[in-house]
PDB file of C-alpha atoms and ligand atoms in Angstrom:
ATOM      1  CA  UNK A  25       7.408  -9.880 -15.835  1.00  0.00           C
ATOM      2  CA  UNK A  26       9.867  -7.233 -16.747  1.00  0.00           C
ATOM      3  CA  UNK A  27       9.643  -3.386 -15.318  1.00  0.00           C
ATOM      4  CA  UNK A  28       8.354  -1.968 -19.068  1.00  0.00           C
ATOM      5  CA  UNK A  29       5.677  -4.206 -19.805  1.00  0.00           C
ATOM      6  CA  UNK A  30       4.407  -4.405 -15.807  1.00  0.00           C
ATOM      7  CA  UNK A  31       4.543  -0.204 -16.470  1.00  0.00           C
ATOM      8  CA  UNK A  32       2.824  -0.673 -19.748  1.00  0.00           C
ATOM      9  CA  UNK A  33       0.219  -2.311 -18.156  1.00  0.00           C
ATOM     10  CA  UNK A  34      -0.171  -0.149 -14.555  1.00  0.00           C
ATOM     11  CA  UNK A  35      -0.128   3.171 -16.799  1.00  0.00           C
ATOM     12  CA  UNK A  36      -3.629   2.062 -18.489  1.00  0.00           C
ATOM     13  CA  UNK A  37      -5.054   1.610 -15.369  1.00  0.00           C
ATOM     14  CA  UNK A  38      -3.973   4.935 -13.855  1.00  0.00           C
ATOM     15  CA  UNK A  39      -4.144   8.679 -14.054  1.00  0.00           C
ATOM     16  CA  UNK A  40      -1.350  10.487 -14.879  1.00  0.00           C
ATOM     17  CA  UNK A  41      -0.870  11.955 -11.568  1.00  0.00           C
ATOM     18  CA  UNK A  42      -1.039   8.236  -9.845  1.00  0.00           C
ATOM     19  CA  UNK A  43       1.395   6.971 -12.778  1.00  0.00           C
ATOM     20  CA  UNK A  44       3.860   9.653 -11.696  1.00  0.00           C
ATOM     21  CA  UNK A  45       3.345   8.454  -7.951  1.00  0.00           C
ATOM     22  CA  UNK A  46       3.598   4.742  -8.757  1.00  0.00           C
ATOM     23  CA  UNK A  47       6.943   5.332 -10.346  1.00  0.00           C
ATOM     24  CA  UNK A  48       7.902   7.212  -7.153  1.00  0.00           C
ATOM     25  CA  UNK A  49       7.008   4.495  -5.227  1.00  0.00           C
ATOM     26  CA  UNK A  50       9.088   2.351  -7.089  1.00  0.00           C
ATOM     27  CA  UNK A  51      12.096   3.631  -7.091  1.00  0.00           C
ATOM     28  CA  UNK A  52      11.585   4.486  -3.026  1.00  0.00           C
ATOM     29  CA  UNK A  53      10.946   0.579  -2.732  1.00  0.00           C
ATOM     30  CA  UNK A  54      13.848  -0.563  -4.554  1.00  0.00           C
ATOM     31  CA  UNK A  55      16.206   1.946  -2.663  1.00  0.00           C
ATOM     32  CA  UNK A  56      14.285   0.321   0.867  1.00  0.00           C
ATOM     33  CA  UNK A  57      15.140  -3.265  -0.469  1.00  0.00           C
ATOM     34  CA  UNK A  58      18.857  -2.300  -1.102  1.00  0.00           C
ATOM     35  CA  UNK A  59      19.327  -0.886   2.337  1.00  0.00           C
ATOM     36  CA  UNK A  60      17.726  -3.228   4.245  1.00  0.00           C
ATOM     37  CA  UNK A  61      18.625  -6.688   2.667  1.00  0.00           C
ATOM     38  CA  UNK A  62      15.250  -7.017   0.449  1.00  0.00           C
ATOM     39  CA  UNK A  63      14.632  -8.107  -2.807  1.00  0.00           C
ATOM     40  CA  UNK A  64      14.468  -5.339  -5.167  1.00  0.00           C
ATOM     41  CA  UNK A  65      12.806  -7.391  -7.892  1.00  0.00           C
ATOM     42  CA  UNK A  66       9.537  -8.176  -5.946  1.00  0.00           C
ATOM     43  CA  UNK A  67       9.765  -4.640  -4.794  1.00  0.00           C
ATOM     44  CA  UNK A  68       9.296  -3.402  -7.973  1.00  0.00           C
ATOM     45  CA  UNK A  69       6.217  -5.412  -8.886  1.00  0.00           C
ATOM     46  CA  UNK A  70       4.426  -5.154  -5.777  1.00  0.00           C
ATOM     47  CA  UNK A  71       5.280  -1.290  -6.117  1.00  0.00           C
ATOM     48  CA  UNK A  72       4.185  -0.836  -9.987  1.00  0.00           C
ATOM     49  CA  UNK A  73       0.700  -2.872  -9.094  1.00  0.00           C
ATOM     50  CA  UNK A  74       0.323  -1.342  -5.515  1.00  0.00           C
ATOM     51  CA  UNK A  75      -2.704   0.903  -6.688  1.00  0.00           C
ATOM     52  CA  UNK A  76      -3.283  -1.092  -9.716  1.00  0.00           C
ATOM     53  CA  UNK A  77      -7.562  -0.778  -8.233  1.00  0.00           C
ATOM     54  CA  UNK A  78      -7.300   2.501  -7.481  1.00  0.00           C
ATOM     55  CA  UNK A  79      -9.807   3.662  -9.535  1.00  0.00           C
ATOM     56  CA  UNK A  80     -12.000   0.730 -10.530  1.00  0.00           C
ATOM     57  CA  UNK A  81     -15.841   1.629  -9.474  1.00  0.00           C
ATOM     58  CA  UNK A  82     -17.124   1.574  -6.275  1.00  0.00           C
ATOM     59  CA  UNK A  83     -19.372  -0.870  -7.172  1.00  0.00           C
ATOM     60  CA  UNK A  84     -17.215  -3.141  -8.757  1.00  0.00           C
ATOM     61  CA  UNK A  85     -14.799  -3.031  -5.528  1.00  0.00           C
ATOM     62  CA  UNK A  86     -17.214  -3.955  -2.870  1.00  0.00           C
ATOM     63  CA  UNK A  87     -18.760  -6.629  -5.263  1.00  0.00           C
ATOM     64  CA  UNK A  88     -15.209  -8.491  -5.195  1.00  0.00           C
ATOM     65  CA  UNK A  89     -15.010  -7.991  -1.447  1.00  0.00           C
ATOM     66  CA  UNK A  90     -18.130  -9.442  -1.171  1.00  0.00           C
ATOM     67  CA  UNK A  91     -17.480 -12.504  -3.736  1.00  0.00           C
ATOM     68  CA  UNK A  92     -14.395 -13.764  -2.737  1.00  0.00           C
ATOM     69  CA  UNK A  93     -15.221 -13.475   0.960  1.00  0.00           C
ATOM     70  CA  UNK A  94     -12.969 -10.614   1.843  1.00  0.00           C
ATOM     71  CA  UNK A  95     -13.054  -9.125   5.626  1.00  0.00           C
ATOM     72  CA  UNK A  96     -16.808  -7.464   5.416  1.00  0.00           C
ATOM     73  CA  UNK A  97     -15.658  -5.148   7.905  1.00  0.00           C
ATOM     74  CA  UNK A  98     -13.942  -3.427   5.018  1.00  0.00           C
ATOM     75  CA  UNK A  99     -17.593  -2.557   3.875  1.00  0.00           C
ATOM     76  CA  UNK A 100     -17.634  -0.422   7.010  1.00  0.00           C
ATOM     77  CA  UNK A 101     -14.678   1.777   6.858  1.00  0.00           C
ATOM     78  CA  UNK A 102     -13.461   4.566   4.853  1.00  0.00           C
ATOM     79  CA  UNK A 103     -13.750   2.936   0.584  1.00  0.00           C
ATOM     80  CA  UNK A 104     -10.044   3.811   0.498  1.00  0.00           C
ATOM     81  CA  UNK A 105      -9.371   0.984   2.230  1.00  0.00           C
ATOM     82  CA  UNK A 106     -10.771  -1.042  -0.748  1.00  0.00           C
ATOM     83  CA  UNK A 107      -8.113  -0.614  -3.544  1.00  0.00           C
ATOM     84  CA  UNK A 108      -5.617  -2.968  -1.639  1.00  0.00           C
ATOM     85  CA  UNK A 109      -7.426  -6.065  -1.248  1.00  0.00           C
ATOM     86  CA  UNK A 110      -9.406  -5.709  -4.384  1.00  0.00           C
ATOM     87  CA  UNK A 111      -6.000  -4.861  -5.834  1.00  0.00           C
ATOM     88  CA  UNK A 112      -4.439  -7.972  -5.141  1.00  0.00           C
ATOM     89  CA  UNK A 113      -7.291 -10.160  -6.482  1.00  0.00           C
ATOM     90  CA  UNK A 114      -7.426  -7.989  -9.739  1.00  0.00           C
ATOM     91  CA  UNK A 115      -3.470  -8.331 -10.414  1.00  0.00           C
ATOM     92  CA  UNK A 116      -3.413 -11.947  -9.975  1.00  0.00           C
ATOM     93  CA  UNK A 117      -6.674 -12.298 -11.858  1.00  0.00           C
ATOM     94  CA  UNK A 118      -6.301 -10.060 -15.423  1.00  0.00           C
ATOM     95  CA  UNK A 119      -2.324  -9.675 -14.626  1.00  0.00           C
ATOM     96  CA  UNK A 120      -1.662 -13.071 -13.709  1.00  0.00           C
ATOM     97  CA  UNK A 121       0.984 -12.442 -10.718  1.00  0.00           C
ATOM     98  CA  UNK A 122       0.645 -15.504  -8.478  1.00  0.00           C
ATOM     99  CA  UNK A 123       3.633 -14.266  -6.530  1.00  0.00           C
ATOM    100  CA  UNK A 124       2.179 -14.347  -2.667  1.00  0.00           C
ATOM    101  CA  UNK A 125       4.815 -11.822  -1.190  1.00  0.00           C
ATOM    102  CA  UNK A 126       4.031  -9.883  -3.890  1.00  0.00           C
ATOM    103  CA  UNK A 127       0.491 -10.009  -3.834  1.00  0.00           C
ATOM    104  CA  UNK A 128       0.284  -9.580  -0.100  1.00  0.00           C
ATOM    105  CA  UNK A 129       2.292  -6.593  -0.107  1.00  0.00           C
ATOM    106  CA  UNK A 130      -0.040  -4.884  -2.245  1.00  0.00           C
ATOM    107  CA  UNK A 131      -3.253  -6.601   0.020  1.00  0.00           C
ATOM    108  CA  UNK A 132      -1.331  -4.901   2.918  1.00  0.00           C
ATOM    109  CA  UNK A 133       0.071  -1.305   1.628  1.00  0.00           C
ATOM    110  CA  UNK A 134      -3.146   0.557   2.913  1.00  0.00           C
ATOM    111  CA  UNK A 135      -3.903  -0.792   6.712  1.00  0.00           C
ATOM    112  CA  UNK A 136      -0.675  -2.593   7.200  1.00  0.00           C
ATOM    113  CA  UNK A 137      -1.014  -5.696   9.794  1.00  0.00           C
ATOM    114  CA  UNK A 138       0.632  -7.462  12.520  1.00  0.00           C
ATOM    115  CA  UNK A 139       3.813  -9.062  11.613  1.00  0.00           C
ATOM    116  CA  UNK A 140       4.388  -7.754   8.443  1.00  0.00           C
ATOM    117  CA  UNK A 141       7.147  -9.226   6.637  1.00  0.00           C
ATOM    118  CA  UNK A 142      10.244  -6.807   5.301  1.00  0.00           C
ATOM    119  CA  UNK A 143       8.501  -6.353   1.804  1.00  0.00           C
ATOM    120  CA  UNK A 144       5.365  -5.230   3.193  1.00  0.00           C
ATOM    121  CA  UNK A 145       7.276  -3.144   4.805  1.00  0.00           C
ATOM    122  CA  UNK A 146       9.046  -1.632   2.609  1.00  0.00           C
ATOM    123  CA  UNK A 147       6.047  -1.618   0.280  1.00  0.00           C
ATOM    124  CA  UNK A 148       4.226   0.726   2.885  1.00  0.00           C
ATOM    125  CA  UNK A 149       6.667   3.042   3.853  1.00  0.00           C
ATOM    126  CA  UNK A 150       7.622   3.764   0.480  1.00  0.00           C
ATOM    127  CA  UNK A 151       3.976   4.701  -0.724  1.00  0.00           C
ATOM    128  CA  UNK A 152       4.362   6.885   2.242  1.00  0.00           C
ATOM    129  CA  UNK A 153       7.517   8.317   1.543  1.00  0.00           C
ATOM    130  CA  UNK A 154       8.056   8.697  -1.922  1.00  0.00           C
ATOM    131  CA  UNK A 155       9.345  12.130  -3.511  1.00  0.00           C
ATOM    132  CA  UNK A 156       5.702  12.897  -4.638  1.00  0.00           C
ATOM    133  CA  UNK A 157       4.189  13.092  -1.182  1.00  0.00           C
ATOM    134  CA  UNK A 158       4.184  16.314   0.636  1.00  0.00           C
ATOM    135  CA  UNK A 159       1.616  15.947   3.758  1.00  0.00           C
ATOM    136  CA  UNK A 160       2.944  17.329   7.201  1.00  0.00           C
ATOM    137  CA  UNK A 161       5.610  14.647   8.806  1.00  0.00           C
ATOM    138  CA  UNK A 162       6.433  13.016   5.647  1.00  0.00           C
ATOM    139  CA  UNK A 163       9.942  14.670   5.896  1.00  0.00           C
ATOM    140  CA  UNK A 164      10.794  13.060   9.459  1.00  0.00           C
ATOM    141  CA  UNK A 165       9.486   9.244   8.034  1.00  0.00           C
ATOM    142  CA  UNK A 166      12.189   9.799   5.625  1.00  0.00           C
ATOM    143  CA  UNK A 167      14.773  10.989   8.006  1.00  0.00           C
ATOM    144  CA  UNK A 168      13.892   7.613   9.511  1.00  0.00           C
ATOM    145  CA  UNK A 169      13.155   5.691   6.744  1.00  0.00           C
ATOM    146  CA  UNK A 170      17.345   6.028   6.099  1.00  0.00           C
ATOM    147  CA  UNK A 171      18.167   4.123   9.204  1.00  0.00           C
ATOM    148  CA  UNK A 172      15.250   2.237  10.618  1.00  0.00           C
ATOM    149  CA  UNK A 173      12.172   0.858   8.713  1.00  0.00           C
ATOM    150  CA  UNK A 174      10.614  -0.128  11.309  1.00  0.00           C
ATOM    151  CA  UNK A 175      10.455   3.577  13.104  1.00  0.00           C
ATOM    152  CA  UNK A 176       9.320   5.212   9.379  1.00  0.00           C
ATOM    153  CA  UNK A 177       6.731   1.909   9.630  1.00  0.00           C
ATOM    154  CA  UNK A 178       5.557   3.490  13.093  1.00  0.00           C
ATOM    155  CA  UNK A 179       5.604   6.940  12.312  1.00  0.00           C
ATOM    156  CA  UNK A 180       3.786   6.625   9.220  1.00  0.00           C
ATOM    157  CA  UNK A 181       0.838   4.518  10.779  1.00  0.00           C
ATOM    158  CA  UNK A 182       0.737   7.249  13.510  1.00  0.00           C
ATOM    159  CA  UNK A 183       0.678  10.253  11.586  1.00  0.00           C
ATOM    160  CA  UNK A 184      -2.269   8.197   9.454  1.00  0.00           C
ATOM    161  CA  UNK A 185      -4.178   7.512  12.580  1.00  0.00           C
ATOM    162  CA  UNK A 186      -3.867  11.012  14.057  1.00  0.00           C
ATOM    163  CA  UNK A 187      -4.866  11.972  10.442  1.00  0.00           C
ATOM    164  CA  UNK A 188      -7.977   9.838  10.512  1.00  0.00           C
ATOM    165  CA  UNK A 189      -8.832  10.767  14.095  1.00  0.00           C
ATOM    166  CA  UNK A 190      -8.870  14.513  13.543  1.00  0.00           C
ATOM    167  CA  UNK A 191     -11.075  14.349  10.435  1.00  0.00           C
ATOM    168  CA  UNK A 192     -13.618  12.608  13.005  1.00  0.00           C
ATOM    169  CA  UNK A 193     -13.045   9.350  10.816  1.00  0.00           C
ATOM    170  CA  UNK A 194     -12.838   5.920  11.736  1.00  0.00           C
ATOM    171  CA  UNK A 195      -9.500   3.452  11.705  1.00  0.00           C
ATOM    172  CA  UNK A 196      -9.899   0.318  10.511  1.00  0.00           C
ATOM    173  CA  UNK A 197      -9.002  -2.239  12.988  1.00  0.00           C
ATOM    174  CA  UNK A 198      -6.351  -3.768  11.578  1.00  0.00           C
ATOM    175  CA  UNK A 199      -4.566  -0.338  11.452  1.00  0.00           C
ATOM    176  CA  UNK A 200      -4.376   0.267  14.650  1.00  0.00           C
ATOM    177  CA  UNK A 201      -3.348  -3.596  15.471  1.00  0.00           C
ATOM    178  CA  UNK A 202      -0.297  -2.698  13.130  1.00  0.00           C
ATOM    179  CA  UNK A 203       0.505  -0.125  15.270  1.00  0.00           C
ATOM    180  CA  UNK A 204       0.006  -1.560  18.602  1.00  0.00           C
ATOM    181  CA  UNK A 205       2.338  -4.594  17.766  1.00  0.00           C
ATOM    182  CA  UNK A 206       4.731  -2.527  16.562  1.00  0.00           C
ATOM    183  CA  UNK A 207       5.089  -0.592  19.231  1.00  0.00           C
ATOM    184  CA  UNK A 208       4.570  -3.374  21.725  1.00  0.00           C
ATOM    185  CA  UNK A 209       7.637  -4.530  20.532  1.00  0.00           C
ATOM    186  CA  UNK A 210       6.260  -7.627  17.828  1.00  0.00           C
ATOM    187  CA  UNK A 211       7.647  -6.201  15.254  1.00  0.00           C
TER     188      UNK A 211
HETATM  189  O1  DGI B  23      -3.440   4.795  -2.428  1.00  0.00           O
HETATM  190  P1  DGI B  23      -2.529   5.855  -1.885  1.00  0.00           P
HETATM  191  O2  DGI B  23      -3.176   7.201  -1.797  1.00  0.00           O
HETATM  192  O3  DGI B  23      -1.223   5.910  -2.581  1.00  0.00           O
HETATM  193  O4  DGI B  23      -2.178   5.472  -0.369  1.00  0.00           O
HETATM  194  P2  DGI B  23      -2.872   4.389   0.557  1.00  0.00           P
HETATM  195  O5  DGI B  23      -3.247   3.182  -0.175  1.00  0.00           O
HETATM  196  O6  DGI B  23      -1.924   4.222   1.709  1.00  0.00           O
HETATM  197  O7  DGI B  23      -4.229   5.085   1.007  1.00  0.00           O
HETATM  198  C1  DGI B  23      -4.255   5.717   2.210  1.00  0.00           C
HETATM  199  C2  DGI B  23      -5.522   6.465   2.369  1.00  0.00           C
HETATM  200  O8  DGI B  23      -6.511   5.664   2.992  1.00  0.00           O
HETATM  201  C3  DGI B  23      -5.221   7.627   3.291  1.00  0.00           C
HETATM  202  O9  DGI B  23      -5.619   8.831   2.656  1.00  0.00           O
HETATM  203  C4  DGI B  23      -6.013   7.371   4.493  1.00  0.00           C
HETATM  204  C5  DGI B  23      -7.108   6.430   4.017  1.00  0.00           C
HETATM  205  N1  DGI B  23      -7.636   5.594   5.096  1.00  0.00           N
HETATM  206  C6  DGI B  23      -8.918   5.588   5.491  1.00  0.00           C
HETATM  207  N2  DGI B  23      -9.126   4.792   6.528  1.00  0.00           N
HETATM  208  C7  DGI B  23      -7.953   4.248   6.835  1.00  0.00           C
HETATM  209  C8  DGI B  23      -7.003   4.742   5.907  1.00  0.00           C
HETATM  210  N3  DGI B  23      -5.728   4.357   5.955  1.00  0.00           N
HETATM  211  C9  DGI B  23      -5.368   3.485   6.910  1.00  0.00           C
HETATM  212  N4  DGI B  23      -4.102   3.087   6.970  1.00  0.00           N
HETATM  213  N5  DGI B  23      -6.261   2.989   7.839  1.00  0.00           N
HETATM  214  C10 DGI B  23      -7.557   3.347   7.856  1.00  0.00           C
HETATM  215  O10 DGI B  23      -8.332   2.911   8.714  1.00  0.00           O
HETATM  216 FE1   FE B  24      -2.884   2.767  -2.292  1.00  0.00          FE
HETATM  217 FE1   FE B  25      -0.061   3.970   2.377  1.00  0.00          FE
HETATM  218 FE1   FE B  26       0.022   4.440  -3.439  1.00  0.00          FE
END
């Protein structure tokens, strides 16, 4: 699918203000893929549908986690979590991306998980880091983001935790496994 029509299609689905940041992301991910040996096609999709669910219904969300036998710990945690999985089954679905790197980047761009491959990666860290954001930290994650994707990967997922921990909220599990293996070296 070509970068106008996938937009075409994304924009309907978004406000204006998550349009804007979707376009953001894409250019960050195509800039990641250049630098660090990606492909910058499937960067772009998985970056234009990365919050393709964002606003679907509550309802309808946990319905499709519970249908096609998502992780029901989702049900748990924080319902921004949802978008991502519900996201990939909803692109491939009324979209009709059957692209698996692509559709597991955007399964994965919320909580991350262990042994992410280099488009998740880059996927993540440039929903983090796009020119739209402005949250404390963002700044150094780009700083790093320029020489080391993996350190912008780590610094991201802590500044999310910390985040998350000082609102008295709980991290989803496979959050803090991202982090861990990361940081114990798994990469
Ligand atoms: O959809 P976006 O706003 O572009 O970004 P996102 O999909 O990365 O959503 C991140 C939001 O989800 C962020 O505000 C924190 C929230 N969140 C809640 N619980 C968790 C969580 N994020 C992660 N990574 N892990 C959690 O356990
Ligand atoms: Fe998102
Ligand atoms: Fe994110
Ligand atoms: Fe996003």
């Amino acid at each position: 699918m070509n970068r106008d029509k996938a937009l075409q299609i994304v924009k309907q689905q978004l406000t204006d203000h998550r349009y804007t940041h979707t376009i953001g992301v894409m250019e960050t991910a195509i800039e990641l893929a250049s630098r660090y040996g990606g492909d910058p096609k499937k960067a772009e999709l998985a970056a234009i549908f990365h919050d393709y669910a964002k606003f679907r219904p509550k309802e309808e969300m946990k319905q499709i986690i519970v249908t096609q036998k998502m992780d029901p710990a989702l049900l748990l945690y924080n319902t921004e979590l949802w978008h991502a999985p519900v996201g990939t089954y909803l692109v491939r679905e009324e979209v009709g991306i059957t692209d698996e790197e692509v559709l597991n980047a955007i399964k994965y761009h919320t909580s991350g998980r262990p042994n992410m491959t280099l488009l998740e990666k880059i996927i993540y860290v440039a929903d983090y880091i796009e020119p739209g954001r402005h949250f404390p930290g963002v700044e150094d994650v780009r700083e790093l983001a320029k020489n080391d994707l993996d350190s912008a990967l780590i610094q991201s997922l802590k500044n999310t935790i910390v985040f998350l921990l000082k609102k008295n909220q709980a991290v989803y599990p496979d959050t803090m496994m991202t982090y861990n293996s990361l940081v114990l070296g798994g990469k």
